[in-house]
Amino acid sequence: MSDPARELAHRHHVHQVSLRGASTKEITRDALLHRVSFERELRSYQRRVSAAALLIQRIWRGYHVMRKLADELQEEWELFMNHHDALVTCTWISANLLRPFLLFSTHSSGLRHMLYARNTKQISFCFTILLKSIDSAEPEKNFCSLAVRKSEEKATWLYQAKKLVSLCSFILAECDPTEKDEEKAQLTALGMRLVISLTDPVEWKIINSVNNHDADVAVNNLIRFMITTKCGLYKSVRRYITKLDANDLARNVNGPAGGYFLVTASAITLALRPFCLRYLEPGGVCPLDVKHAAEQYCTFILTIPYLTQRLPPLLLPALRHQSSLLPCLKVPLIISEKLKVEEASSDLKIPAVGWFLANVISLTTEYADDSGTFINGLDIKIYTHTINHLSEIFLEWIESNGLASENDEDEDLTKGGNSIVKMIPARGSLKASYIELVKPVHQQWHLRGLLSVAETSISNQECTFVVNQEFKSHGNSHLLDVVIFYYCMVRIYAFLNPLVGPLPILNMLSFTPGFTVKLWELLEGLIFSHNAFSLDANEVTRDRGGSCNNEEQTMISKASGNKWVNVLAKIAGKSCDADVSRLSNGDVTSSQIFEDAYEFWDIESLKQGCQGISKELQCILYLFCSVYAHLLLVLDDIEFYEKQVPFTLSRQQRISSVLNTFVYGSFTHNCSQNNQLLIDAAVRCLTLLYERDSRHKFCPPSLWVAPASRSRLPIPAAARSHEALSSNPHCRDASGCHRMSSVISTIPHVFPFEERVQMFREFIKLDKDARRAAGELTGPGPGSIEIVVRRDHIVEDGFKQLNFLGSRLKSCFNISFVSESGLPEAGLDYGGLSKEFLTDIAKAAFEPKYGFFCQTSTSEGFLVPNTSARFLENGIEMIEFLGRMVGKALYEGILLEYCFSLPFVQKLVGRYSFLDELSTLDPELYKNLIYIKNYDGDVKELALDFTIAEDLCGKRIVTELRPGGKCIPVTNENKLQYVYAVADYKLNRQVLPFANAFYRGLIDLISPSWLNIFTAKEFNQLLSGGKHDFDVEDLKSNTKYTGGYSEGSRTVKFFWEVAIKLHTPEQILIMKKLRREISSFQESVKTNFWQKLGGSSSVLMPVQDYRFLYRLFLSAKVPAREYHGKKMKESRQIGNSTSSTAEFQT
């Protein structure tokens, strides 16, 4: 008894109750009904068990009897065939040859036993007789004559022909070319030739005009069976092809593998047979369903990995023929759901739809190196729609499943006995070889071919954008298909090639003439209505904040070559001779916006970010951001500002406003979690535009701050939110504060610079509060660090006593100075001496004589690390120490007198430097590189190679820009690589070790998240103050006077009269110097500044204080012009009347 039956019987025995004389309490009515029901189920179960056992026995006995009968028939058939002397007729073949043969051979176990036992002579004998019969011109001897006779004979022929096709399909599936078995190859070739003969009435020698129709009907019915799943022909062809090694077939067409070449050719012929069949007019028989054949062909053949590489080149034209390829291009729409189901259960490296896409691209294109073409007669629209659909399904699979690591490739490819990829061409990793298959995708001729059937531009008619409206009603649907396809391929390349990513395809898209412009026009037409963004010069006014001064508008000298300009002009889709609007008289463009027109730059349809736009529009925006960001990396300032390639500056403003509004809206509406890739691409493109604008203005300031103009958090709240998220990056809830923190971290420019400075000070205040709460000393007093510094050794003493403190430098330290004569200086440090120490040590250490930093050759004289510093004693450690000193100055709000070069600062704020920043570091080298970039002649004439030479400590050192650079000459083909390699070396690689050291010291006091809210230029402004105009009258009206001084005091009047007549740069320097002096006087000895400036009298100024004021102006490097006039004469008179020994030197 089985276990379930035994359990039921046991339960029955346990609950059994005797009814003899028992009381009613022993069993209830419900219990009785339950027991009866249970016994009924038990009897039913036992009956099913018995029936199942009988069925199993019957099936086994039937199989055993049939197997025994088949073996007996096989023995009799073999004996009969060996001694047959009868005349071979079609009737004899059908009754005596095929009937018993099909009986014992159609059992797969018996057939497989025959194949593995190498006992294939009987099968070969049968196939040979059939082929001879079909080749006979006598109707009585031709087996296929049964197909054109009476109905019973037609049915018999069709039945036996189907069995023969199934038998030959099985033999094909079991054939393994790697075994190099000639006998099996010949048998498979015979079987394939037999099926070809059965399905091709032309080979029937008995066909005439009378029976032609009957023959076509018979073949039609047979082929209709071949494309069914029951036949398994396509599955068998797939199994065979996946075992092929194309390299062996190509080498051994006439050798030992020659038989397999014939088998392969026959298999491909059979797979394509349904597409080549003559269609019958509907007259008693339905025409062949080509769609179903195409489905089978696509599902089993076109999804074979490396299909075109496995097959010999001689067979590829058959697969590329229009009759077979065109129906297959229409199938993906039909079988898309089936593909999705298959991919959902796929555990392979690349799914079937990925191979389908690669094979379609390979079959429809013919290419070599960087040139190629589509096959003749290809319908580009259908092709575009097909690859678009397949790429979408492939990308969907990647997003759902991802791709396995490279270490799992071999395991995935050879998993199980029925390997789907048993042999692949030796082309490196699977991902790299797949990229090679779809190589036409990242070649320009492919894109140009797709765009050739699209309209030249999007229609200019009014196109009102409605959220989630049918997208294809706007613009060109074919262009949309092209855009969506390349969007998917950019994403797919990023997954397939983690090292290079989508770089090959982005290179191609960026430098295809006019594509970037087409992409923006398509995007622009969907975002803006006809009159939504008018830039009519008569309707808008100038934004004073957006104007550029003449110095900023002065461009570098033009390079003599125009070749690169011509290329970029083609990218823009316009001629080089087209009129280009020039920047002049400080104007950004010929038209400006209102000064406070925030709404003008805040795009209404994008205020909700990703939530407010359709999926298709997201794809277009992603592709545009990826392509244009890539192009921005190679556009220099001449091309961007002067040549205005690929967009005019007014369009650049529009692009910036679109991206700015979109990114801000996405963060504030919490869209970043679901659309991270799109937002990252938009942020990257937006950042490149903003950094270019920071270096050379082309947008008004109101554009960048427009999205957040009405929704910014208060500075303290924003700072606290940013600090909370920075300290716990994994805590990303949907609160407004955290969303605003993401804005601060990613696009801080939406906050005006002044507010970000306040935010920076708030960060420091929060840090001091946290340290105070932890018990640390944050102000002057007992317990502060005591250091003694010699004024003539301020750098050495500071380094020795402070460098080891690290982050403890945030605490206050008391400074005691020792004069040059070796005597301690009087005074207590209440903060003023510390500030004096920081400014003095920075001023001394950054002097070129120390060798740690040097000044650039530009007019600004920015500081840049000296490349020889690493050879100095403690050179790197000293640079790290100076980073701490700069951090201490920022932490305490002390302005320093120096500014650093922008490429160096960009490393500190976590950004990469590109070619145009070189003009701020080495203008002469930048000019030479631009000359090479635009050189029209043969660059080989310049005799350059991929090396760069430097003089370090009297030695000439040659550095290779790439491995083996000494042996790589610079040519016209690689000159761009050379130009950017040199720029990368000077801007990034050379300065990186020093920047890392400086950064390590800086972040001991300043958190990296605090620095990242500033650009390099803004960092310098934060460190040393800005160069903007300031209102001296406003400063004067807000000055408080103490110590008996007032606005009418002579000393005060004299100071303001001199200060107000100075130029702006001189005023800035004076204010920096005064800030230091006021802090020193008021905090150290509590002396009123005006008393120091004017002495004890509120009327007369002692001559020694004229000397102080003069020294003040000289220390600020301001030419004291006013001292040589009337005031200086008066000062000498006052000095002479006050002290006969005083002498004022001018």
PDB file of C-alpha atoms in Angstrom, residues 431-534:
ATOM      1  CA  LYS A 431      31.110  41.350 -24.743  1.00  0.00           C
ATOM      2  CA  ALA A 432      33.954  42.600 -26.941  1.00  0.00           C
ATOM      3  CA  SER A 433      33.081  40.155 -29.698  1.00  0.00           C
ATOM      4  CA  TYR A 434      29.430  41.198 -29.516  1.00  0.00           C
ATOM      5  CA  ILE A 435      30.452  44.849 -29.928  1.00  0.00           C
ATOM      6  CA  GLU A 436      32.404  43.773 -33.010  1.00  0.00           C
ATOM      7  CA  LEU A 437      29.256  42.168 -34.443  1.00  0.00           C
ATOM      8  CA  VAL A 438      27.271  45.387 -34.174  1.00  0.00           C
ATOM      9  CA  LYS A 439      30.168  47.538 -35.338  1.00  0.00           C
ATOM     10  CA  PRO A 440      28.110  49.280 -38.047  1.00  0.00           C
ATOM     11  CA  VAL A 441      26.070  50.902 -35.274  1.00  0.00           C
ATOM     12  CA  HIS A 442      28.995  53.119 -34.287  1.00  0.00           C
ATOM     13  CA  GLN A 443      29.981  54.027 -37.832  1.00  0.00           C
ATOM     14  CA  GLN A 444      28.827  57.197 -39.560  1.00  0.00           C
ATOM     15  CA  TRP A 445      27.679  55.587 -42.795  1.00  0.00           C
ATOM     16  CA  HIS A 446      25.111  53.567 -40.852  1.00  0.00           C
ATOM     17  CA  LEU A 447      23.626  56.653 -39.197  1.00  0.00           C
ATOM     18  CA  ARG A 448      23.639  58.607 -42.447  1.00  0.00           C
ATOM     19  CA  GLY A 449      21.793  55.760 -44.126  1.00  0.00           C
ATOM     20  CA  LEU A 450      19.100  55.761 -41.446  1.00  0.00           C
ATOM     21  CA  LEU A 451      18.737  59.537 -41.648  1.00  0.00           C
ATOM     22  CA  SER A 452      18.619  59.528 -45.441  1.00  0.00           C
ATOM     23  CA  VAL A 453      14.919  58.665 -45.482  1.00  0.00           C
ATOM     24  CA  ALA A 454      14.017  61.040 -42.678  1.00  0.00           C
ATOM     25  CA  GLU A 455      12.863  64.570 -43.311  1.00  0.00           C
ATOM     26  CA  THR A 456      15.660  67.111 -43.337  1.00  0.00           C
ATOM     27  CA  SER A 457      14.199  68.838 -40.309  1.00  0.00           C
ATOM     28  CA  ILE A 458      11.233  68.808 -38.021  1.00  0.00           C
ATOM     29  CA  SER A 459       8.261  70.740 -39.390  1.00  0.00           C
ATOM     30  CA  ASN A 460       8.126  74.347 -38.210  1.00  0.00           C
ATOM     31  CA  GLN A 461       4.387  74.247 -37.781  1.00  0.00           C
ATOM     32  CA  GLU A 462       2.981  74.836 -34.336  1.00  0.00           C
ATOM     33  CA  CYS A 463       3.500  71.822 -32.088  1.00  0.00           C
ATOM     34  CA  THR A 464       1.929  72.124 -28.668  1.00  0.00           C
ATOM     35  CA  PHE A 465       3.400  69.673 -26.180  1.00  0.00           C
ATOM     36  CA  VAL A 466       0.969  67.803 -23.987  1.00  0.00           C
ATOM     37  CA  VAL A 467       2.146  65.488 -21.253  1.00  0.00           C
ATOM     38  CA  ASN A 468       1.638  61.798 -22.119  1.00  0.00           C
ATOM     39  CA  GLN A 469       0.049  62.694 -25.475  1.00  0.00           C
ATOM     40  CA  GLU A 470       0.712  60.407 -28.439  1.00  0.00           C
ATOM     41  CA  PHE A 471       4.320  61.233 -29.190  1.00  0.00           C
ATOM     42  CA  LYS A 472       4.487  60.389 -32.849  1.00  0.00           C
ATOM     43  CA  SER A 473       1.972  63.048 -33.709  1.00  0.00           C
ATOM     44  CA  HIS A 474       4.812  65.536 -33.192  1.00  0.00           C
ATOM     45  CA  GLY A 475       7.562  65.660 -35.761  1.00  0.00           C
ATOM     46  CA  ASN A 476       9.080  62.895 -37.803  1.00  0.00           C
ATOM     47  CA  SER A 477       8.268  59.339 -36.674  1.00  0.00           C
ATOM     48  CA  HIS A 478      11.201  57.841 -38.591  1.00  0.00           C
ATOM     49  CA  LEU A 479      13.638  60.256 -36.984  1.00  0.00           C
ATOM     50  CA  LEU A 480      12.112  59.299 -33.650  1.00  0.00           C
ATOM     51  CA  ASP A 481      12.804  55.618 -34.393  1.00  0.00           C
ATOM     52  CA  VAL A 482      16.424  56.461 -35.176  1.00  0.00           C
ATOM     53  CA  VAL A 483      16.784  58.458 -31.969  1.00  0.00           C
ATOM     54  CA  ILE A 484      15.196  55.757 -29.806  1.00  0.00           C
ATOM     55  CA  PHE A 485      17.412  53.104 -31.394  1.00  0.00           C
ATOM     56  CA  TYR A 486      20.608  55.006 -30.677  1.00  0.00           C
ATOM     57  CA  TYR A 487      19.375  55.817 -27.190  1.00  0.00           C
ATOM     58  CA  CYS A 488      19.017  52.086 -26.537  1.00  0.00           C
ATOM     59  CA  MET A 489      22.388  51.321 -28.117  1.00  0.00           C
ATOM     60  CA  VAL A 490      24.164  53.926 -25.986  1.00  0.00           C
ATOM     61  CA  ARG A 491      22.682  52.264 -22.919  1.00  0.00           C
ATOM     62  CA  ILE A 492      23.502  48.768 -24.207  1.00  0.00           C
ATOM     63  CA  TYR A 493      27.113  49.733 -25.002  1.00  0.00           C
ATOM     64  CA  ALA A 494      27.479  51.045 -21.466  1.00  0.00           C
ATOM     65  CA  PHE A 495      26.516  47.616 -20.104  1.00  0.00           C
ATOM     66  CA  LEU A 496      28.501  45.578 -22.621  1.00  0.00           C
ATOM     67  CA  ASN A 497      31.720  47.559 -22.336  1.00  0.00           C
ATOM     68  CA  PRO A 498      32.307  48.760 -18.746  1.00  0.00           C
ATOM     69  CA  LEU A 499      35.813  50.059 -19.517  1.00  0.00           C
ATOM     70  CA  VAL A 500      35.121  52.183 -22.598  1.00  0.00           C
ATOM     71  CA  GLY A 501      31.351  52.344 -22.255  1.00  0.00           C
ATOM     72  CA  PRO A 502      29.432  54.047 -25.056  1.00  0.00           C
ATOM     73  CA  LEU A 503      32.504  55.994 -26.176  1.00  0.00           C
ATOM     74  CA  PRO A 504      32.621  54.547 -29.748  1.00  0.00           C
ATOM     75  CA  ILE A 505      28.980  55.329 -30.429  1.00  0.00           C
ATOM     76  CA  LEU A 506      29.165  58.769 -28.780  1.00  0.00           C
ATOM     77  CA  ASN A 507      32.197  59.630 -30.892  1.00  0.00           C
ATOM     78  CA  MET A 508      30.276  58.749 -34.016  1.00  0.00           C
ATOM     79  CA  LEU A 509      27.085  60.576 -33.014  1.00  0.00           C
ATOM     80  CA  SER A 510      28.939  63.689 -31.883  1.00  0.00           C
ATOM     81  CA  PHE A 511      30.881  64.108 -35.114  1.00  0.00           C
ATOM     82  CA  THR A 512      28.174  63.167 -37.584  1.00  0.00           C
ATOM     83  CA  PRO A 513      27.368  66.396 -39.452  1.00  0.00           C
ATOM     84  CA  GLY A 514      24.097  67.941 -38.348  1.00  0.00           C
ATOM     85  CA  PHE A 515      22.966  65.133 -36.029  1.00  0.00           C
ATOM     86  CA  THR A 516      23.322  67.109 -32.796  1.00  0.00           C
ATOM     87  CA  VAL A 517      21.399  70.000 -34.347  1.00  0.00           C
ATOM     88  CA  LYS A 518      18.635  67.635 -35.550  1.00  0.00           C
ATOM     89  CA  LEU A 519      18.432  66.122 -32.109  1.00  0.00           C
ATOM     90  CA  TRP A 520      18.041  69.511 -30.438  1.00  0.00           C
ATOM     91  CA  GLU A 521      15.485  70.707 -32.990  1.00  0.00           C
ATOM     92  CA  LEU A 522      13.403  67.603 -32.341  1.00  0.00           C
ATOM     93  CA  LEU A 523      13.675  68.133 -28.595  1.00  0.00           C
ATOM     94  CA  GLU A 524      13.062  71.860 -28.810  1.00  0.00           C
ATOM     95  CA  GLY A 525       9.947  71.445 -30.922  1.00  0.00           C
ATOM     96  CA  LEU A 526       8.407  69.198 -28.276  1.00  0.00           C
ATOM     97  CA  ILE A 527       9.249  71.393 -25.302  1.00  0.00           C
ATOM     98  CA  PHE A 528       8.492  74.872 -26.587  1.00  0.00           C
ATOM     99  CA  SER A 529       5.422  76.165 -28.308  1.00  0.00           C
ATOM    100  CA  HIS A 530       5.759  78.422 -31.345  1.00  0.00           C
ATOM    101  CA  ASN A 531       6.062  81.652 -29.394  1.00  0.00           C
ATOM    102  CA  ALA A 532       7.117  80.311 -26.011  1.00  0.00           C
ATOM    103  CA  PHE A 533      10.726  81.364 -26.225  1.00  0.00           C
ATOM    104  CA  SER A 534      10.990  84.434 -28.410  1.00  0.00           C
TER     105      SER A 534
END
